[in-house]
PDB file of C-alpha atoms in Angstrom:
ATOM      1  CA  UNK A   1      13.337  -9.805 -11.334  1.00 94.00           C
ATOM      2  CA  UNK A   2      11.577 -11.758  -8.406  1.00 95.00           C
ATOM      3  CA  UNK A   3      10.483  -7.542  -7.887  1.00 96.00           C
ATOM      4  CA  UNK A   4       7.943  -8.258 -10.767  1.00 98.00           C
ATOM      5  CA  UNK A   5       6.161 -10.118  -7.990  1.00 98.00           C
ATOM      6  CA  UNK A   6       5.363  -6.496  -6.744  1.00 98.00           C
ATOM      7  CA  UNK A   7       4.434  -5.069  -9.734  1.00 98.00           C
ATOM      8  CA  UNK A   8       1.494  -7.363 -10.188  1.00 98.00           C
ATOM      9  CA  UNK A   9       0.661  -6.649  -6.472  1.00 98.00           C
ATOM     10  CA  UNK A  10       0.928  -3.273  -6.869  1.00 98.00           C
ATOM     11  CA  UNK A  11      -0.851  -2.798 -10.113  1.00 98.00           C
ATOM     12  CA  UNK A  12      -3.783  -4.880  -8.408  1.00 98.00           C
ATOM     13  CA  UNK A  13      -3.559  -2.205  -5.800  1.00 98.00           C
ATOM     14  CA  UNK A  14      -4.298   0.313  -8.926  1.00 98.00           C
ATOM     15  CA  UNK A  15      -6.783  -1.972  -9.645  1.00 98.00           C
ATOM     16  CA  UNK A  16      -8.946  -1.509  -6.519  1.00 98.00           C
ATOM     17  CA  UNK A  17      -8.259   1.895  -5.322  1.00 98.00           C
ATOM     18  CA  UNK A  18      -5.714   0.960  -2.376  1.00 98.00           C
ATOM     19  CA  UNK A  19      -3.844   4.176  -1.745  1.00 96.00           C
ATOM     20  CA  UNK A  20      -0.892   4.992  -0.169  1.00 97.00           C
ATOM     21  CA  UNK A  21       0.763   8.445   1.503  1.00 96.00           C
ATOM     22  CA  UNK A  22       4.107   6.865   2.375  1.00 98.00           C
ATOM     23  CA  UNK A  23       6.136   4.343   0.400  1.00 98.00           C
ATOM     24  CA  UNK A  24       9.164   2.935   1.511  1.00 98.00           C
ATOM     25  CA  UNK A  25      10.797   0.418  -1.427  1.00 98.00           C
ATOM     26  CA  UNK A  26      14.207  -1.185  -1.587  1.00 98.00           C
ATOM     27  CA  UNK A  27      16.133  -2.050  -4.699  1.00 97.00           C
ATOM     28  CA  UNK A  28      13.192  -3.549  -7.548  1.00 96.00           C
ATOM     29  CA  UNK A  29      10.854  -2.519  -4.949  1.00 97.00           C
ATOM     30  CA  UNK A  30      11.474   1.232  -5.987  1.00 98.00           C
ATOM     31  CA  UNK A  31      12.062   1.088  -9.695  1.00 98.00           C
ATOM     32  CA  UNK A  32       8.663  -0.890  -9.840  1.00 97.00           C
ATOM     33  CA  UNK A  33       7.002   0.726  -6.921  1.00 98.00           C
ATOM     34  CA  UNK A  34       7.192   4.464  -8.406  1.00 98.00           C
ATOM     35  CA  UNK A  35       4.719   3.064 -11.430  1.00 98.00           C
ATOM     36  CA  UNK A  36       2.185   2.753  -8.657  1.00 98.00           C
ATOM     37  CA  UNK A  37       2.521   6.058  -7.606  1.00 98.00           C
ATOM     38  CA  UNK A  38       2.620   7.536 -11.145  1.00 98.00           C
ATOM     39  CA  UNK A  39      -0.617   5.298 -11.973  1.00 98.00           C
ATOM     40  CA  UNK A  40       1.358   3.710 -14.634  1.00 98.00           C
ATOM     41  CA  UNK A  41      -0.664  -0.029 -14.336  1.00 98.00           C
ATOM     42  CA  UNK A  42       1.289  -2.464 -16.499  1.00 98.00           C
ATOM     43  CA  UNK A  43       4.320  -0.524 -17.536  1.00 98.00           C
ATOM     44  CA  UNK A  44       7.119  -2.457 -15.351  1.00 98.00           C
ATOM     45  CA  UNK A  45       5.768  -5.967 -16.690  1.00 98.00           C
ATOM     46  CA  UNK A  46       5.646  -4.351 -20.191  1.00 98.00           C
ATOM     47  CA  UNK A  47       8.925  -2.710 -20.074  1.00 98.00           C
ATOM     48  CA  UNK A  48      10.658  -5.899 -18.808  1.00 97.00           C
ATOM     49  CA  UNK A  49       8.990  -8.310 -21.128  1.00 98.00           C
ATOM     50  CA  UNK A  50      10.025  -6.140 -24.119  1.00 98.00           C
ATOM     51  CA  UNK A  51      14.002  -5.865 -23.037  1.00 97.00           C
ATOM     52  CA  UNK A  52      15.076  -8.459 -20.868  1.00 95.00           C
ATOM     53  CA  UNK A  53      16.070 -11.056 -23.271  1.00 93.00           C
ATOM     54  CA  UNK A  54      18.615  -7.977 -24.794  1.00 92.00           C
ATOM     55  CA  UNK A  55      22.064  -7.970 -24.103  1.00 88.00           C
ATOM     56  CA  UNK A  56      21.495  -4.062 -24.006  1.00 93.00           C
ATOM     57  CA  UNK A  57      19.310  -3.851 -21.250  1.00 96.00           C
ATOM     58  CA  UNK A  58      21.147  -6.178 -18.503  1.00 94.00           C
ATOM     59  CA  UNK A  59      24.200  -8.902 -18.112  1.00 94.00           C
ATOM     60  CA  UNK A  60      27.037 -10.240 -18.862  1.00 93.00           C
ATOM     61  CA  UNK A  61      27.649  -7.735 -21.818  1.00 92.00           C
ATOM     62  CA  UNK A  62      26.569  -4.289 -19.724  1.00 95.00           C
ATOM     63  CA  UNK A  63      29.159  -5.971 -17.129  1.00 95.00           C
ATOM     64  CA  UNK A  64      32.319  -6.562 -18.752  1.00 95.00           C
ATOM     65  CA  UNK A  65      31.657  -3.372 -20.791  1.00 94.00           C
ATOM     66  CA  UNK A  66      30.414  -0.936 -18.118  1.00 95.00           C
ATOM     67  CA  UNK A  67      31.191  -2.578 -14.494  1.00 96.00           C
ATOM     68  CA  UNK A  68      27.223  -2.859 -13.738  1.00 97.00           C
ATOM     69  CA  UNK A  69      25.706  -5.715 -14.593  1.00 96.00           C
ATOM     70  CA  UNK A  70      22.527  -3.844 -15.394  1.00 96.00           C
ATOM     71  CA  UNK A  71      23.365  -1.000 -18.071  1.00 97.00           C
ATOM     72  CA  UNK A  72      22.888   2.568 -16.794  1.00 97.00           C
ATOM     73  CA  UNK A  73      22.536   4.247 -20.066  1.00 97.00           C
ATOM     74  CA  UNK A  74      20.070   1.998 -20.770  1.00 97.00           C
ATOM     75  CA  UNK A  75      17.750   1.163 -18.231  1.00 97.00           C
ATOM     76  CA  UNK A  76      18.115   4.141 -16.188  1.00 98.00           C
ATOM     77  CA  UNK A  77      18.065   6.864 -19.014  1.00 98.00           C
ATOM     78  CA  UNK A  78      16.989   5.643 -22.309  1.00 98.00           C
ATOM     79  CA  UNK A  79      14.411   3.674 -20.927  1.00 98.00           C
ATOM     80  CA  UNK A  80      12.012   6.016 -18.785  1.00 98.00           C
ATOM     81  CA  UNK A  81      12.915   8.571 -20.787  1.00 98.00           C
ATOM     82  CA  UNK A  82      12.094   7.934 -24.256  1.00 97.00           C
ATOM     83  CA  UNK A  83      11.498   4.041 -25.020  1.00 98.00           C
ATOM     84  CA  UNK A  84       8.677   3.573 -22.189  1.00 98.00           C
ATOM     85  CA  UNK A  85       8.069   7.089 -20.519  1.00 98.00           C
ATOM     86  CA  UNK A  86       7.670   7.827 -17.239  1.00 98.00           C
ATOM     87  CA  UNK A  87       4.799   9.557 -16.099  1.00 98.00           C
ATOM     88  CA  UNK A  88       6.828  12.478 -14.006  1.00 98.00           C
ATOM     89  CA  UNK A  89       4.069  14.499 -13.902  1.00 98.00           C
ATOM     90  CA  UNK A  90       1.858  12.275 -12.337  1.00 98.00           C
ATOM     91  CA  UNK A  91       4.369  11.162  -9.683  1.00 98.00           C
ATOM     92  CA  UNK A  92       4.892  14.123  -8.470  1.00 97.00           C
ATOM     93  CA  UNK A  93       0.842  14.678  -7.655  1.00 98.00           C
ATOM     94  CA  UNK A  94       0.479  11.519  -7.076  1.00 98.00           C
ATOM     95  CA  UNK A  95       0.813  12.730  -2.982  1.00 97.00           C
ATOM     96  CA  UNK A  96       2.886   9.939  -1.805  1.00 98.00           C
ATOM     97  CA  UNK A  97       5.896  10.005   0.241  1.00 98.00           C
ATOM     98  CA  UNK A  98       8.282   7.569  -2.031  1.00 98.00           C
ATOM     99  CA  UNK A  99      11.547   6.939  -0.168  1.00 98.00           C
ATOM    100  CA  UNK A 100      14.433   4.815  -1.697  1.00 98.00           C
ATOM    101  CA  UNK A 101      16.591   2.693   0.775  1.00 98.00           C
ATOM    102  CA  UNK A 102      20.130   2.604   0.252  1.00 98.00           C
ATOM    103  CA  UNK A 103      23.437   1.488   1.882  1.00 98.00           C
ATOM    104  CA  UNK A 104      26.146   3.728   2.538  1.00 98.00           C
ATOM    105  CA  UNK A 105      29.475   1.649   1.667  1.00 98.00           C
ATOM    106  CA  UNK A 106      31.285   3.752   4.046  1.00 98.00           C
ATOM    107  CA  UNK A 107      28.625   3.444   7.359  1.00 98.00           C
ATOM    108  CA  UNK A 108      27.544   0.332   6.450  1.00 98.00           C
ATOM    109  CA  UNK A 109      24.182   1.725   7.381  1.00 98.00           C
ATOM    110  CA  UNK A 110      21.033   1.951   5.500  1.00 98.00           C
ATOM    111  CA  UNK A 111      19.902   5.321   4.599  1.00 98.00           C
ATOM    112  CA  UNK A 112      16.260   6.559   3.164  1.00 98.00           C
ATOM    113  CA  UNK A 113      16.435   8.989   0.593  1.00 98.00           C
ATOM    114  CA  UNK A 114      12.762  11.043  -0.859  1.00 98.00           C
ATOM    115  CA  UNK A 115      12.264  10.260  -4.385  1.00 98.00           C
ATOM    116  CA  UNK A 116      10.328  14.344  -5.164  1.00 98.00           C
ATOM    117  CA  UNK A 117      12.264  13.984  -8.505  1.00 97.00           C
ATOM    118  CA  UNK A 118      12.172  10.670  -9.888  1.00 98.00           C
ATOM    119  CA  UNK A 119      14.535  11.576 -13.671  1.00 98.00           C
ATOM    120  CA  UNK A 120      16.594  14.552 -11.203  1.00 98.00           C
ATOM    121  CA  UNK A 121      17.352  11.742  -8.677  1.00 98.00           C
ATOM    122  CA  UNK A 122      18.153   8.761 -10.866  1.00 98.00           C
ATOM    123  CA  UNK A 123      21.706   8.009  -9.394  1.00 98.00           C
ATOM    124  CA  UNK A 124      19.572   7.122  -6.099  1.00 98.00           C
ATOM    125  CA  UNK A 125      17.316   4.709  -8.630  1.00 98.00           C
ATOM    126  CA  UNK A 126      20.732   2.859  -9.563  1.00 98.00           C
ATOM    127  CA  UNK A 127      21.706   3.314  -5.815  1.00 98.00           C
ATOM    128  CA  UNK A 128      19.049   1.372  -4.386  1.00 98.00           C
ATOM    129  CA  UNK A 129      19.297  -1.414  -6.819  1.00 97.00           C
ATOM    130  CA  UNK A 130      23.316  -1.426  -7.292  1.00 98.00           C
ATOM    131  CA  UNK A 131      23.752  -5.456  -6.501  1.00 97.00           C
ATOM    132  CA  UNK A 132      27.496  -5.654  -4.451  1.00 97.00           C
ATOM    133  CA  UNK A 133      29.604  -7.780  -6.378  1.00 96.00           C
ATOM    134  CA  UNK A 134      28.282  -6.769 -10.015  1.00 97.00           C
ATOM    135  CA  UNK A 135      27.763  -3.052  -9.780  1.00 98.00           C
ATOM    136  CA  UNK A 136      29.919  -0.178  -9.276  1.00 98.00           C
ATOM    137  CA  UNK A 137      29.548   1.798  -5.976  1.00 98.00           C
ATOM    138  CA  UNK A 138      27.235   5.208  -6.920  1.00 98.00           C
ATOM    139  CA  UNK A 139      27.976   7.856  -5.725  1.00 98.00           C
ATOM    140  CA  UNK A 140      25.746  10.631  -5.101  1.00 98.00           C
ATOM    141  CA  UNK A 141      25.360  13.893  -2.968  1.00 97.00           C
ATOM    142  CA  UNK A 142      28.439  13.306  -2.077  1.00 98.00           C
ATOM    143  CA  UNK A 143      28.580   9.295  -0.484  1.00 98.00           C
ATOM    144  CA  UNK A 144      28.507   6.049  -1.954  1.00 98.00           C
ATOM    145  CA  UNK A 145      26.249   3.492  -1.897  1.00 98.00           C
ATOM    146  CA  UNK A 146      25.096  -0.285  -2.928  1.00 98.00           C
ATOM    147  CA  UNK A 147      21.981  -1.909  -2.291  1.00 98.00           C
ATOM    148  CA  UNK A 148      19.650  -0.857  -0.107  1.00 98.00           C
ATOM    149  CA  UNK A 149      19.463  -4.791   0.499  1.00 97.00           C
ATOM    150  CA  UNK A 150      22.443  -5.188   1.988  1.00 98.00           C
ATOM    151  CA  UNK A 151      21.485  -2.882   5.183  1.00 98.00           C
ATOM    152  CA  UNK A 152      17.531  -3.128   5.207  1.00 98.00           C
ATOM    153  CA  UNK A 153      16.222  -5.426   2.895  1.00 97.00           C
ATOM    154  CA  UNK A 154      12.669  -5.356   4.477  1.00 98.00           C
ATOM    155  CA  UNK A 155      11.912  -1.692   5.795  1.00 98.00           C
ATOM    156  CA  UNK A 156       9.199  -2.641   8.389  1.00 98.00           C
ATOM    157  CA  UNK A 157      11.109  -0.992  11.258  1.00 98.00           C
ATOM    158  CA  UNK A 158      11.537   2.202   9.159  1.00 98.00           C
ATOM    159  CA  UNK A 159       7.689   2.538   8.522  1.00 98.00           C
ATOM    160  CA  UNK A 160       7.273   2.007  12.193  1.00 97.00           C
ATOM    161  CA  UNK A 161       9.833   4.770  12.940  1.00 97.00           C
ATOM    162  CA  UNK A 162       8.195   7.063  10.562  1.00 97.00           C
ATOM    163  CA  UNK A 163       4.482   7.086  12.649  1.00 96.00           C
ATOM    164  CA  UNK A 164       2.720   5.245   9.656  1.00 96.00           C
ATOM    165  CA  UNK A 165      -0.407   3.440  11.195  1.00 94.00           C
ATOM    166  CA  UNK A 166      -1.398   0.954   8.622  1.00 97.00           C
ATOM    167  CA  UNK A 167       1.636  -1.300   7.383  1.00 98.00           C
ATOM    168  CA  UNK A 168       1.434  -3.789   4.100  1.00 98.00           C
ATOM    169  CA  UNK A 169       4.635  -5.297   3.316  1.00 98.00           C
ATOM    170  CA  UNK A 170       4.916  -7.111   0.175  1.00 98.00           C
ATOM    171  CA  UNK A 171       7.654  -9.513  -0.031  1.00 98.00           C
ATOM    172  CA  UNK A 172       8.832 -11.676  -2.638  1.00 97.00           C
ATOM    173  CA  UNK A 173      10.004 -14.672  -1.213  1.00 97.00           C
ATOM    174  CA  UNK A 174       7.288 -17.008   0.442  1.00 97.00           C
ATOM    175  CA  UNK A 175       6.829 -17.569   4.195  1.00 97.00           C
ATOM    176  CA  UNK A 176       8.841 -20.548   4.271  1.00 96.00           C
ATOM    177  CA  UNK A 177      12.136 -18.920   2.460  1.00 96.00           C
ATOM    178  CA  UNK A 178      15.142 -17.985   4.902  1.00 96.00           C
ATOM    179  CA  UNK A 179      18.333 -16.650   3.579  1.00 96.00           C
ATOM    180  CA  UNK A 180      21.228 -19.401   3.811  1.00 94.00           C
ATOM    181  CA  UNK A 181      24.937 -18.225   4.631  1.00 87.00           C
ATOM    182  CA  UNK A 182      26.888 -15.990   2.590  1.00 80.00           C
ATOM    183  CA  UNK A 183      30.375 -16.492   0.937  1.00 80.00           C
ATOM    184  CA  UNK A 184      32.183 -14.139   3.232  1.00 85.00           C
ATOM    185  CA  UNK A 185      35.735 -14.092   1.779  1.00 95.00           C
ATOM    186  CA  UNK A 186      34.055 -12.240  -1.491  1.00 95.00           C
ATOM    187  CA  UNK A 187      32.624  -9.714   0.525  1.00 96.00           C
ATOM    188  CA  UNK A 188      36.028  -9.049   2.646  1.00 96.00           C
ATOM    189  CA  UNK A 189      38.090  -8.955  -1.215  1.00 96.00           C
ATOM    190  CA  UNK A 190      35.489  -6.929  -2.445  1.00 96.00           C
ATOM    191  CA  UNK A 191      35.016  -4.570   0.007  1.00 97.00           C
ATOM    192  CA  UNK A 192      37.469  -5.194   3.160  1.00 96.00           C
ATOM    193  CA  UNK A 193      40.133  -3.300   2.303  1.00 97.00           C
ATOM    194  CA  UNK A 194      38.238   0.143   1.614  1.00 98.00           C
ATOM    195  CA  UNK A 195      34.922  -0.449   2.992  1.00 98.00           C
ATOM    196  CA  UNK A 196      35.112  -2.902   5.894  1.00 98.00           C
ATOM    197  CA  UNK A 197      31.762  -1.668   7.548  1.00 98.00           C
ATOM    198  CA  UNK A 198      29.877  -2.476   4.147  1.00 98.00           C
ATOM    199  CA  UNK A 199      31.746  -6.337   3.847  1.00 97.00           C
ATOM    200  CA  UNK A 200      30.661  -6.850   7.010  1.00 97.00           C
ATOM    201  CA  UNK A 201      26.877  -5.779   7.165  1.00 97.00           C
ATOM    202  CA  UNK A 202      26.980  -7.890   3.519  1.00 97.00           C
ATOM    203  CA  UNK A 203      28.423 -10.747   5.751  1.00 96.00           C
ATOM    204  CA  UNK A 204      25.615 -10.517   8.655  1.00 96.00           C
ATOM    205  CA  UNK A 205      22.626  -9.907   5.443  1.00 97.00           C
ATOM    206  CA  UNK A 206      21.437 -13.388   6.128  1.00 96.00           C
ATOM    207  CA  UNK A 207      21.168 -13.306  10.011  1.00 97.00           C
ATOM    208  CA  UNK A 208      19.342 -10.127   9.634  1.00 97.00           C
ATOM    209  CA  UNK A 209      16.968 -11.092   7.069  1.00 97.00           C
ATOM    210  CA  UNK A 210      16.075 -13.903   8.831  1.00 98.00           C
ATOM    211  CA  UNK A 211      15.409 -11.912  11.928  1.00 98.00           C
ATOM    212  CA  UNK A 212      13.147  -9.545  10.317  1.00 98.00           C
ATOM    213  CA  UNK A 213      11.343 -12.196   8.685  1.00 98.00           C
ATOM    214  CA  UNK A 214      10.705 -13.546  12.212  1.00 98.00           C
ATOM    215  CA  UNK A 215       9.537 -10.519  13.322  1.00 98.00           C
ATOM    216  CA  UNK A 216       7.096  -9.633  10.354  1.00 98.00           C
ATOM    217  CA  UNK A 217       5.478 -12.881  11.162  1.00 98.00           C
ATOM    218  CA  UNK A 218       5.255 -11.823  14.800  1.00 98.00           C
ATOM    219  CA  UNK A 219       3.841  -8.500  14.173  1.00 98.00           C
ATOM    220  CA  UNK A 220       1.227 -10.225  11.272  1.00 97.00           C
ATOM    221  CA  UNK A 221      -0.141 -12.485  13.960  1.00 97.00           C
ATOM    222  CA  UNK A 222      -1.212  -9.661  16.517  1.00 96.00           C
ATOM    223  CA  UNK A 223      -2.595  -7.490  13.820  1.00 96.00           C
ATOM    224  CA  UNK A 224      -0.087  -4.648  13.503  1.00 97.00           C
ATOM    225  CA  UNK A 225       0.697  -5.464   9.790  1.00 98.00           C
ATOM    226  CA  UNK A 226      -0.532  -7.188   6.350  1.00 98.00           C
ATOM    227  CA  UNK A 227       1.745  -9.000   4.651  1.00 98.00           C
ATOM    228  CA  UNK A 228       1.441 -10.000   1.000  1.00 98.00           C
ATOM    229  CA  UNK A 229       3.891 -12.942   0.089  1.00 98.00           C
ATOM    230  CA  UNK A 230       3.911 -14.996  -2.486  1.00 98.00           C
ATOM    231  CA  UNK A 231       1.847 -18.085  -2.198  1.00 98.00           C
ATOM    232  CA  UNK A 232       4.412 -20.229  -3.894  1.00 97.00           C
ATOM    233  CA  UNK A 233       7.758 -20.683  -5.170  1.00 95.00           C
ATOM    234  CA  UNK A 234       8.498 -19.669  -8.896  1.00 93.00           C
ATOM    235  CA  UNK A 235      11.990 -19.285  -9.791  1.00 93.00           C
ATOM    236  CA  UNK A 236      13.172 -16.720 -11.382  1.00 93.00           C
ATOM    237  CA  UNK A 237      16.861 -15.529 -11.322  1.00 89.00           C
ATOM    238  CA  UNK A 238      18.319 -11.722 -10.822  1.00 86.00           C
ATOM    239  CA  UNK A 239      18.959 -11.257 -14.638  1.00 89.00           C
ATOM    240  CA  UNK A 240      15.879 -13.398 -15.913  1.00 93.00           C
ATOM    241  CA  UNK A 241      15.571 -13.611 -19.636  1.00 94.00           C
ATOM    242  CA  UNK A 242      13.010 -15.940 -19.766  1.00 96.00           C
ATOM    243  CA  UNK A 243       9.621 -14.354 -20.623  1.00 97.00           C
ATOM    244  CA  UNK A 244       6.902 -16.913 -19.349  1.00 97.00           C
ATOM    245  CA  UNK A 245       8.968 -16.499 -15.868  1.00 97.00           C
ATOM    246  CA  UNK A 246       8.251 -13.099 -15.629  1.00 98.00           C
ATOM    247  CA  UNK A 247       4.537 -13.316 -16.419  1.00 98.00           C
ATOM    248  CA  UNK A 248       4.544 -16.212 -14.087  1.00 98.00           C
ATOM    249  CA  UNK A 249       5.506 -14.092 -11.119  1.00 98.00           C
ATOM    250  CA  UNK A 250       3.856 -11.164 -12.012  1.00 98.00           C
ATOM    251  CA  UNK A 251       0.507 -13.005 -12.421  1.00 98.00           C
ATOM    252  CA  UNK A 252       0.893 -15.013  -9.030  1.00 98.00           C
ATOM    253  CA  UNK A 253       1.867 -11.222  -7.549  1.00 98.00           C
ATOM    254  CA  UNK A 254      -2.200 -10.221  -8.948  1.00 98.00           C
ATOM    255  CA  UNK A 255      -3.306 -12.909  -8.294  1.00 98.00           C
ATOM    256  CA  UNK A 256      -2.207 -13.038  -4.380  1.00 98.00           C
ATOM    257  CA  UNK A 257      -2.780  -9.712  -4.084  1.00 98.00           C
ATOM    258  CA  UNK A 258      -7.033 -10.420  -5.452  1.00 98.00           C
ATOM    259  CA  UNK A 259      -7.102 -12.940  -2.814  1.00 98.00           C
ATOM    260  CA  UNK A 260      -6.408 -11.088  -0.116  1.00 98.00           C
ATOM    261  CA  UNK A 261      -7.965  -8.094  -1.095  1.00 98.00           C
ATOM    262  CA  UNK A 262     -11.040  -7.985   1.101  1.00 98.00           C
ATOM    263  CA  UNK A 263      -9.223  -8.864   4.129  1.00 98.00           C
ATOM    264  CA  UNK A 264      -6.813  -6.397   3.039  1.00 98.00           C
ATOM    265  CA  UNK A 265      -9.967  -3.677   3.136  1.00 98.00           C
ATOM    266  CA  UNK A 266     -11.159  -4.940   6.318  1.00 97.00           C
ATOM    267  CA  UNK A 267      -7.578  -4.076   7.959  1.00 98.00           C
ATOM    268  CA  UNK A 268      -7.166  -0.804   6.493  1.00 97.00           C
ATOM    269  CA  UNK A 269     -10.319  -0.065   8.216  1.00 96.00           C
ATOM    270  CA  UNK A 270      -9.628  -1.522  11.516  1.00 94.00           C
ATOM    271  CA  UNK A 271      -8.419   0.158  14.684  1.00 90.00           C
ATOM    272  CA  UNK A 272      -4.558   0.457  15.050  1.00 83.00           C
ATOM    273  CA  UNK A 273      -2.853  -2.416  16.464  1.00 74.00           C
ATOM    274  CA  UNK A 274       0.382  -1.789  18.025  1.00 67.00           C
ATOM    275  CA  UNK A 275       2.569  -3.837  20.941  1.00 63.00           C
ATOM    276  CA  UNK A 276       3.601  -2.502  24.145  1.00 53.00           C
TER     277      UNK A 276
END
């Protein structure tokens, strides 16, 4: 629920023009992200207001019941498909390059998957956003996969891999947060036995994380990225049920994001920075 953060970014992005050909989101970063390229300004904060304090939509219920601790019938089907519709249409010629990141439970390794068919390639949807520990592996085109967290939580390199010139990364946690050590005995009786490689890249998460945070704030002071973070600390938990919270962070997401806005012009129009 923190992603909410980037919906009120994003939807301030829809606000001022600020376009996009590539998108690369991870977990809440791509079930909110593909309302900003379907022009849909509003509809994740709406949405989520409306259903997260139902037992229907997400916890302890949809777990014991279903194994996911976020209900697939629900959020991934019933939801954008008849009780707050995605725009299809308008993704698709919306001309952005959407990619989902994902882990592959047997690799350990992140993968990016093309969103061209946002209702046709819901399993990747759950995929991306299938926290370990409370959600069942999905499985789809043949692997399995949890959260694209778990292996790339931040997809800087991947942009930078991909040839895009002009990087904004909006992150959710403010510039002071690091990730603190994980419980690794869950991960290994989770996942040991059957899928050692993904225990053990959920086991070196917080190192990682921490790294790329590092190297963000590296690459932000010599120009070669803008970074949107939030400005303060509000907390809100995973499964959030508390309303106010989730205006909270969506607001201080717009309201960030109208700060920096005319910087964020100036660097869109500025020559390419890159290191040597």
């Amino acid at each position: 629920m923190r992603g909410l953060y980037t919906a009120g970014v994003l939807d301030t992005f829809l606000d001022n023009g600020i376009k996009a050909d590539t998108v690369i989101g991870t977990s809440a970063g791509v079930l909110f992200g593909v309302n900003f390229a379907s022009g849909q300004r509003g509809r994740a904060l709406r949405y989520n207001k409306k259903y997260a304090p139902k037992g229907c939509y997400m916890g302890l219920r949809s777990l014991l019941t279903t194994g996911n601790i976020i209900n697939r019938q629900f959020a991934y089907y019933d939801l954008p498909s008849r009780l707050d519709v995605f725009d299809e249409e308008a993704y698709e010629n919306s001309g952005i390059d959407f990619y989902a990141t994902v882990t592959n439970v047997e690799t350990g390794e992140a993968e990016y998957i093309k969103i061209s068919d946002c209702f046709g390639q819901m399993e990747v949807m759950r995929a991306t956003s299938a926290m370990p520990f409370v959600s069942r592996i999905v499985e789809y085109d043949g692997k399995k996969y949890l959260d694209g967290g778990i292996a790339d939580s931040i997809p800087v390199d991947k942009a930078v891999e991909m040839g895009c010139e002009k990087i904004i990364a909006v992150l959710t946690r403010p510039l002071e947060y690091r990730k603190g050590k994980t419980n690794s005995r869950l991960a290994e009786l989770m996942y040991g036995k059957k899928y050692p490689k993904a225990a053990a890249r959920i086991n070196s998460r917080p190192d990682e994380y921490n790294a790329c945070v590092e190297k963000i704030i590296g690459m932000e002071k010599r120009g070669e990225i803008f970074v949107i973070r939030p400005s303060r600390t509000v907390k809100v938990r995973h499964i959030e049920r508390d309303t106010d919270k989730l205006q909270e962070i969506y607001d201080l997401g717009a309201a960030d994001c109208a700060g920096k806005m005319e910087q964020l012009k100036k660097y869109l129009v500025s020559p390419r920075k890159v290191s040597d």
